[in-house]
Coordinates of C-alpha atoms in Angstrom, one line a residue:
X91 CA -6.2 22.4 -12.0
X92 CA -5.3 19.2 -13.9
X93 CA -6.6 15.8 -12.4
X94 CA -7.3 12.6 -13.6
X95 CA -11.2 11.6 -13.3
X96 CA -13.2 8.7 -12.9
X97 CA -16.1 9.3 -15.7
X98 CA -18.3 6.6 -15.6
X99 CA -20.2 7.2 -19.4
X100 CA -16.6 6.2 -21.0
X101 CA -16.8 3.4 -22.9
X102 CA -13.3 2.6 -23.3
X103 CA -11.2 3.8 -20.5
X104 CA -12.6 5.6 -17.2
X105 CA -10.2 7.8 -16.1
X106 CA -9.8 11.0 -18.1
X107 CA -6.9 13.2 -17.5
X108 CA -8.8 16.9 -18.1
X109 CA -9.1 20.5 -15.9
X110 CA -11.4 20.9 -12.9
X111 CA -12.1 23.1 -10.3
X112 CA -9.5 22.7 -7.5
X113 CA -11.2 22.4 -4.1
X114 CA -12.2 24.4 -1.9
X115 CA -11.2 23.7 2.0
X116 CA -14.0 22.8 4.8
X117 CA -12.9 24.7 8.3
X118 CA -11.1 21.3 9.5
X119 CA -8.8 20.6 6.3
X120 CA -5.7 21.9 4.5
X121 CA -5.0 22.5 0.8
X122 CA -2.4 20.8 -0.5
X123 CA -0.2 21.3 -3.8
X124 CA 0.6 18.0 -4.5
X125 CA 3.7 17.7 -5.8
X126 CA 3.7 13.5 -6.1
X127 CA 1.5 10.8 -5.4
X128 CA 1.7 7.0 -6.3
X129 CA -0.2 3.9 -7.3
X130 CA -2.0 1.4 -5.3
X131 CA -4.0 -1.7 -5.2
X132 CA -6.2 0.4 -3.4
X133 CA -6.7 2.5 -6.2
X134 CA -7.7 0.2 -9.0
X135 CA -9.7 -2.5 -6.8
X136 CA -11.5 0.3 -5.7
X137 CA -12.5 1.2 -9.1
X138 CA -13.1 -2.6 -10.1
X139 CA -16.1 -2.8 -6.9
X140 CA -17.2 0.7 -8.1
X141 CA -16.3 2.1 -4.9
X142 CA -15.9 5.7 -6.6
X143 CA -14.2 9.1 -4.6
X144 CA -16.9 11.4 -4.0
X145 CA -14.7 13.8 -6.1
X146 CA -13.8 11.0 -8.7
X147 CA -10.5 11.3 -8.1
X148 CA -8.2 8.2 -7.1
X149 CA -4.9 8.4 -4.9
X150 CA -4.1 7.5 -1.5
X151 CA -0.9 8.7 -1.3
X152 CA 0.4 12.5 -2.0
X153 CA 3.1 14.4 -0.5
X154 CA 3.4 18.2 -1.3
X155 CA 3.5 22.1 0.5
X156 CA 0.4 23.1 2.2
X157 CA -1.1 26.1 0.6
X158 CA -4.0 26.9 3.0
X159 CA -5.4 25.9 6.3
X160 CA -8.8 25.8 7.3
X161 CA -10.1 28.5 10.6
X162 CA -10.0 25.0 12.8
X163 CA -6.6 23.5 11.8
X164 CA -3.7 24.1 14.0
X165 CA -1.0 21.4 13.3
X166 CA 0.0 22.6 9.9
X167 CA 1.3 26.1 8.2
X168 CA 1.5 27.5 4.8
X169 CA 5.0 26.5 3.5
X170 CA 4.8 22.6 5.7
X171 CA 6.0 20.2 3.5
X172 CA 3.6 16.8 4.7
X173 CA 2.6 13.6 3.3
X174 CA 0.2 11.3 4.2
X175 CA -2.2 8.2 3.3
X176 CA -5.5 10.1 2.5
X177 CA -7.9 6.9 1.4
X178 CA -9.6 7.6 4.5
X179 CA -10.4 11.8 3.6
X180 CA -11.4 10.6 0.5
X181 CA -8.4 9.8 -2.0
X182 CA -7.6 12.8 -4.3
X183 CA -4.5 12.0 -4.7
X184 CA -4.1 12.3 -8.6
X185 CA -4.4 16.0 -9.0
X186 CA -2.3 18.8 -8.8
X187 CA -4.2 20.4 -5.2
X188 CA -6.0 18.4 -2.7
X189 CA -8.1 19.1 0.7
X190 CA -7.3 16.9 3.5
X191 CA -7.9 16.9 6.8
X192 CA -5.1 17.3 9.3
X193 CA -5.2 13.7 11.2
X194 CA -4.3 12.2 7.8
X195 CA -1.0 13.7 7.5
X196 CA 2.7 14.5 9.1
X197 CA 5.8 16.4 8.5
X198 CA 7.6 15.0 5.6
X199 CA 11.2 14.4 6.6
X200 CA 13.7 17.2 4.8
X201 CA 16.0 14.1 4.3
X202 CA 13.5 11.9 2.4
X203 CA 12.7 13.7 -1.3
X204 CA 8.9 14.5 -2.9
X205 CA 8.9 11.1 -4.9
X206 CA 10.6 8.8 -2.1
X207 CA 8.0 10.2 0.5
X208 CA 4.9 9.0 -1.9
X209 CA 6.0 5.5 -2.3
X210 CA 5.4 5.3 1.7
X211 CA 2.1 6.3 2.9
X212 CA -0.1 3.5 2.3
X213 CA 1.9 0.7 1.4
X214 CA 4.1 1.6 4.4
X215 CA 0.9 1.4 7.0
X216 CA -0.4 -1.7 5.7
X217 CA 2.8 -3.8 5.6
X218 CA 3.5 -2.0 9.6
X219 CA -0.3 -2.8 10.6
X220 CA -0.6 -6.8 9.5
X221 CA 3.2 -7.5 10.7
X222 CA 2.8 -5.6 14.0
X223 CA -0.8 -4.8 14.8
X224 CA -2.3 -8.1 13.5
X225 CA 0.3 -10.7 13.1
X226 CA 2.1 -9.7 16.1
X227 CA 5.0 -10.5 14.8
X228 CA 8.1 -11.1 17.7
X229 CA 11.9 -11.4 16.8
X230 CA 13.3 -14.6 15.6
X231 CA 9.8 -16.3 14.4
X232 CA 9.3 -17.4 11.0
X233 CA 7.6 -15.1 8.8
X234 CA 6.8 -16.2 4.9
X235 CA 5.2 -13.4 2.7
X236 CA 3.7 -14.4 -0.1
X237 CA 3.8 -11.9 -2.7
X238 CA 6.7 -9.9 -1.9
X239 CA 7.6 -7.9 -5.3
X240 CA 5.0 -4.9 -5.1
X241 CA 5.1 -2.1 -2.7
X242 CA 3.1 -3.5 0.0
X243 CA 5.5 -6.8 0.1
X244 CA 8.7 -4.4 -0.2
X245 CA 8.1 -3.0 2.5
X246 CA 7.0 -6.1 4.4
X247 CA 10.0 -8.1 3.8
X248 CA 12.1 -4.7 4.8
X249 CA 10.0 -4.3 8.0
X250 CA 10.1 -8.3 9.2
X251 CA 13.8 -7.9 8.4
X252 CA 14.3 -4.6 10.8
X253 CA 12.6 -7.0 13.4
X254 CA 15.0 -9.3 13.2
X255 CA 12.4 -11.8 11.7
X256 CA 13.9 -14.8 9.3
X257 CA 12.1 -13.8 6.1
X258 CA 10.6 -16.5 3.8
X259 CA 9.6 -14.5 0.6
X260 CA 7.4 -15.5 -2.7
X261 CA 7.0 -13.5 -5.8
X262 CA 7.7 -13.4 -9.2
X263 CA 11.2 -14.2 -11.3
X264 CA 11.8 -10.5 -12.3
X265 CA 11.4 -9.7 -8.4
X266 CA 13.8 -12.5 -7.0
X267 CA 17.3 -10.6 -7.0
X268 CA 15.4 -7.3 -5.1
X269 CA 13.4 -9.0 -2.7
X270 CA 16.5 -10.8 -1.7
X271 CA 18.8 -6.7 -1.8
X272 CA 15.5 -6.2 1.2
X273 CA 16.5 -8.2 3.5
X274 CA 15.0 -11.7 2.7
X275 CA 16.5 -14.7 4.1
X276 CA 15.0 -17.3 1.4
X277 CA 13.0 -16.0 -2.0
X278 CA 11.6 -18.5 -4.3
X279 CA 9.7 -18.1 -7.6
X280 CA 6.4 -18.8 -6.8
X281 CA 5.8 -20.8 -10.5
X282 CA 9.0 -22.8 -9.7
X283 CA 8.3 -23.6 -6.1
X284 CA 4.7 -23.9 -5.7
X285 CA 3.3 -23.1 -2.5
X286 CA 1.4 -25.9 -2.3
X287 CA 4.7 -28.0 -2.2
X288 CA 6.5 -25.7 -0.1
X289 CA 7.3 -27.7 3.5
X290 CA 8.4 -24.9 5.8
X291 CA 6.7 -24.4 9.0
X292 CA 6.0 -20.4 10.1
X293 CA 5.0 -18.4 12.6
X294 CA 3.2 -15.5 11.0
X295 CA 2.4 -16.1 6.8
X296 CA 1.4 -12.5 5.3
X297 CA -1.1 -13.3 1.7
X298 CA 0.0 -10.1 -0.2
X299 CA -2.7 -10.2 -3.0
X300 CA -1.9 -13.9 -2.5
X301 CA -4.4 -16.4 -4.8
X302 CA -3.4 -19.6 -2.8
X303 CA -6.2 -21.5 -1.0
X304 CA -6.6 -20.9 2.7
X305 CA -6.0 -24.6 3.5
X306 CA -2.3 -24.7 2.0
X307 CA -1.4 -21.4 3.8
X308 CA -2.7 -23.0 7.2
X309 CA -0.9 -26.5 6.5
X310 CA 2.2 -24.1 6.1
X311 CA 1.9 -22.8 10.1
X312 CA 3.1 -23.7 13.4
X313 CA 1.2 -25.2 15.6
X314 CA 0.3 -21.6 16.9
X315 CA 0.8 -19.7 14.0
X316 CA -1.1 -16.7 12.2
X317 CA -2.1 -15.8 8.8
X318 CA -3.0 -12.4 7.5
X319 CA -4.6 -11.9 4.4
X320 CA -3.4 -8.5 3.3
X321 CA -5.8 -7.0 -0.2
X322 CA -6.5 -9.2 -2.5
X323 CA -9.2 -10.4 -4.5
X324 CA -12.9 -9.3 -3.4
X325 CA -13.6 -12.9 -3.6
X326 CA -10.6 -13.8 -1.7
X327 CA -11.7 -11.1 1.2
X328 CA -15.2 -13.2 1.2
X329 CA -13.6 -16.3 1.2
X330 CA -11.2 -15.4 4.6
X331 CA -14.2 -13.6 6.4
X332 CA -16.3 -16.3 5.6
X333 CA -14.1 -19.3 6.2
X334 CA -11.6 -17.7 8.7
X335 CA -13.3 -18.5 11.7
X336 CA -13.7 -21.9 11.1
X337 CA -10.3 -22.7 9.9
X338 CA -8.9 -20.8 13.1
X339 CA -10.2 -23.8 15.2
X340 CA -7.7 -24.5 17.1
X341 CA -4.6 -22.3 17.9
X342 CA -3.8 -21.8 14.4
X343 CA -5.6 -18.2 13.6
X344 CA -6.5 -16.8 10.0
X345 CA -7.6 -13.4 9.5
X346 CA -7.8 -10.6 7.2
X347 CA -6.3 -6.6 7.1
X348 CA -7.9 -3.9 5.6
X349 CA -5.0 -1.4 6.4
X350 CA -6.5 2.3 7.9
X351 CA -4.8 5.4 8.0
X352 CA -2.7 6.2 10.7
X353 CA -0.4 9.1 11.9
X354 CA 1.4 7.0 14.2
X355 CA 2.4 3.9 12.2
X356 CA 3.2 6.1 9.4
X357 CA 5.3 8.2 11.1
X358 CA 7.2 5.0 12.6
X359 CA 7.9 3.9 9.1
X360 CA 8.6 7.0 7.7
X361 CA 11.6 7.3 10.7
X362 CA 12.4 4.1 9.7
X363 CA 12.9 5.4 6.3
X364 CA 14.6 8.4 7.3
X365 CA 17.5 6.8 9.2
X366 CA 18.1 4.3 6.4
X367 CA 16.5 1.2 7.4
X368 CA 13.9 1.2 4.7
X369 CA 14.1 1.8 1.6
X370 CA 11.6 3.4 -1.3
X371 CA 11.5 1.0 -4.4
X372 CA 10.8 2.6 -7.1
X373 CA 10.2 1.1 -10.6
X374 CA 8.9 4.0 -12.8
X375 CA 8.2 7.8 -12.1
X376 CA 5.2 9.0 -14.5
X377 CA 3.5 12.5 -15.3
X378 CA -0.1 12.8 -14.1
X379 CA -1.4 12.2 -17.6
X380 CA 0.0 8.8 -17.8
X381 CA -1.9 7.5 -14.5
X382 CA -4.9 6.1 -15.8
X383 CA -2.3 3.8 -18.5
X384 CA -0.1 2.9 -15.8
X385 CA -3.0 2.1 -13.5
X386 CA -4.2 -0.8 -15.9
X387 CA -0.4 -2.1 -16.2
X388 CA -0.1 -1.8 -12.3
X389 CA -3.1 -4.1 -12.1
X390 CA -1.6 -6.7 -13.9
X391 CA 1.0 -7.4 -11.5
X392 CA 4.5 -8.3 -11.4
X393 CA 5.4 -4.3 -10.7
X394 CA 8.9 -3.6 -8.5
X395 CA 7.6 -1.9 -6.2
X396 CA 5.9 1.5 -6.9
X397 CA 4.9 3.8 -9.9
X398 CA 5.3 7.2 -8.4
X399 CA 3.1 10.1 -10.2
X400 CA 5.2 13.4 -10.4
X401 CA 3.2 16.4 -10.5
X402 CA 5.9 18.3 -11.5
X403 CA 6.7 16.1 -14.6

């Protein structure tokens, strides 16, 4: 099968878009054709901390037809078309088949196509976990998200919307006019309205990948308020498990999320999806071969949402 691997002896570029083996499945998991996948931070900081797939193979998120079931599976069939956030079986994600094990994965909607479905895994479950699980979000507060533009803060802004939340959002100028299309109440271009001179008072404040110093974000909260560091920087992760519990003296709370794979929130979202609430954003759909390319320009930031990887391409 065709997959792009991480090969550690490259000088220039790491992943390598070349034939392997496809897997073969333990008693518990299911083979997958993939038939799409997409980018995520999770994928490239990963690779930065040399946190490396035991098969070398980045992805988190596919979507495809199972092909096979292991003698101890009974959720899935031959034929099921599933998707599913699958950093937590391993990644795999950027190959043409894949062996997962059943909990990661659900019944793709018929309504929602290949390439929708794999903008939605893991960007879906983290932007559901830190609004719901962790920032315990309510209707009517004040939420501000601070880096709104990539997939994560899409769907973030579209979720705190769907709750009825009034939406502060922060990202870059070629983001404003779709962040705003998601539901946003305010969006401001974080170079011409820097957060440090922002006045608003909120309830919950969601650091997407945010860069801003924990002190400005707390200055920015009610007097009960939360913040939630969502990815980021390794250093900013150190800085909010190191300096969190200090700074949440008081009733004002700081914390981190390391989202986690989850049938449950992802099938909320995905119904979400399905009925029209939510919305996929999509900026580019790419063959496999491209991935390790668009994996360097998705680190540099500034993407609309997702780059999608069509197997099929």
């Amino acid at each position: 099968m065709k997959a792009v691997i991480y090969q550690k002896q490259n000088k220039h570029h790491k992943l390598v878009y070349k034939d392997i083996d496809s897997p073969i499945i333990k008693d518990d998991e299911v083979l997958i054709k993939v038939y799409s996948s997409s980018i995520n931070a999770a994928d490239y900081r990963s690779m930065q901390m040399k946190i490396i797939p035991k098969n070398k193979i980045f992805g988190a998120d596919v979507t495809g037809i199972v092909i096979e079931t292991g003698k101890n599976c009974d959720t899935f069939k031959p034929g099921d078309e599933v998707m599913g956030d699958i950093s937590g079986s391993g990644f795999g994600g950027f190959a043409e088949y894949v062996s997962v094990k059943e909990k990661y994965l659900i019944l793709k909607p018929k309504n929602i196509s290949f390439i929708d479905a794999a903008t939605i895994p893991l960007a879906s479950i983290t932007a559901y976990q830190s609004l719901i699980k962790k920032g315990n979000l309510k209707a009517y507060q004040k939420v501000l998200i601070y880096g709104a533009g990539g997939g994560v803060g899409n769907f973030t802004v579209q979720l705190a919307h769907f709750l009825k939340a009034d939406v502060t959002a922060f990202c870059g100028q070629s983001n404003l006019e779709l962040v705003q299309t998601l539901g946003a109440n305010k969006v401001f271009n974080y170079q011409n309205e820097p957060l440090k001179n922002h006045t608003g008072k909120y309830d919950l404040i969601l650091a997407v990948n945010g860069k801003q110093k924990l002190t400005t974000y707390k200055r920015l909260l009610n007097k009960e308020g939360s913040l939630v560091v969502v990815g980021g920087a390794l250093s900013q992760l150190f800085k909010t498990i190191i300096l969190g519990p200090f700074l949440s003296i008081g009733k004002k709370k700081i914390t981190f999320l390391m989202g986690k794979s989850n049938q449950n929130d992802l099938l909320y979202i995905t119904t979400l999806v399905s009925q029209g609430y939510i919305k996929p954003v999509i900026e580019k759909v790419i063959p496999l071969n491209q991935v390790p390319i668009m994996m360097d320009y998705t680190r540099k930031g500034h993407v609309k949402g997702k780059i999608v990887v069509d197997m099929l391409n």
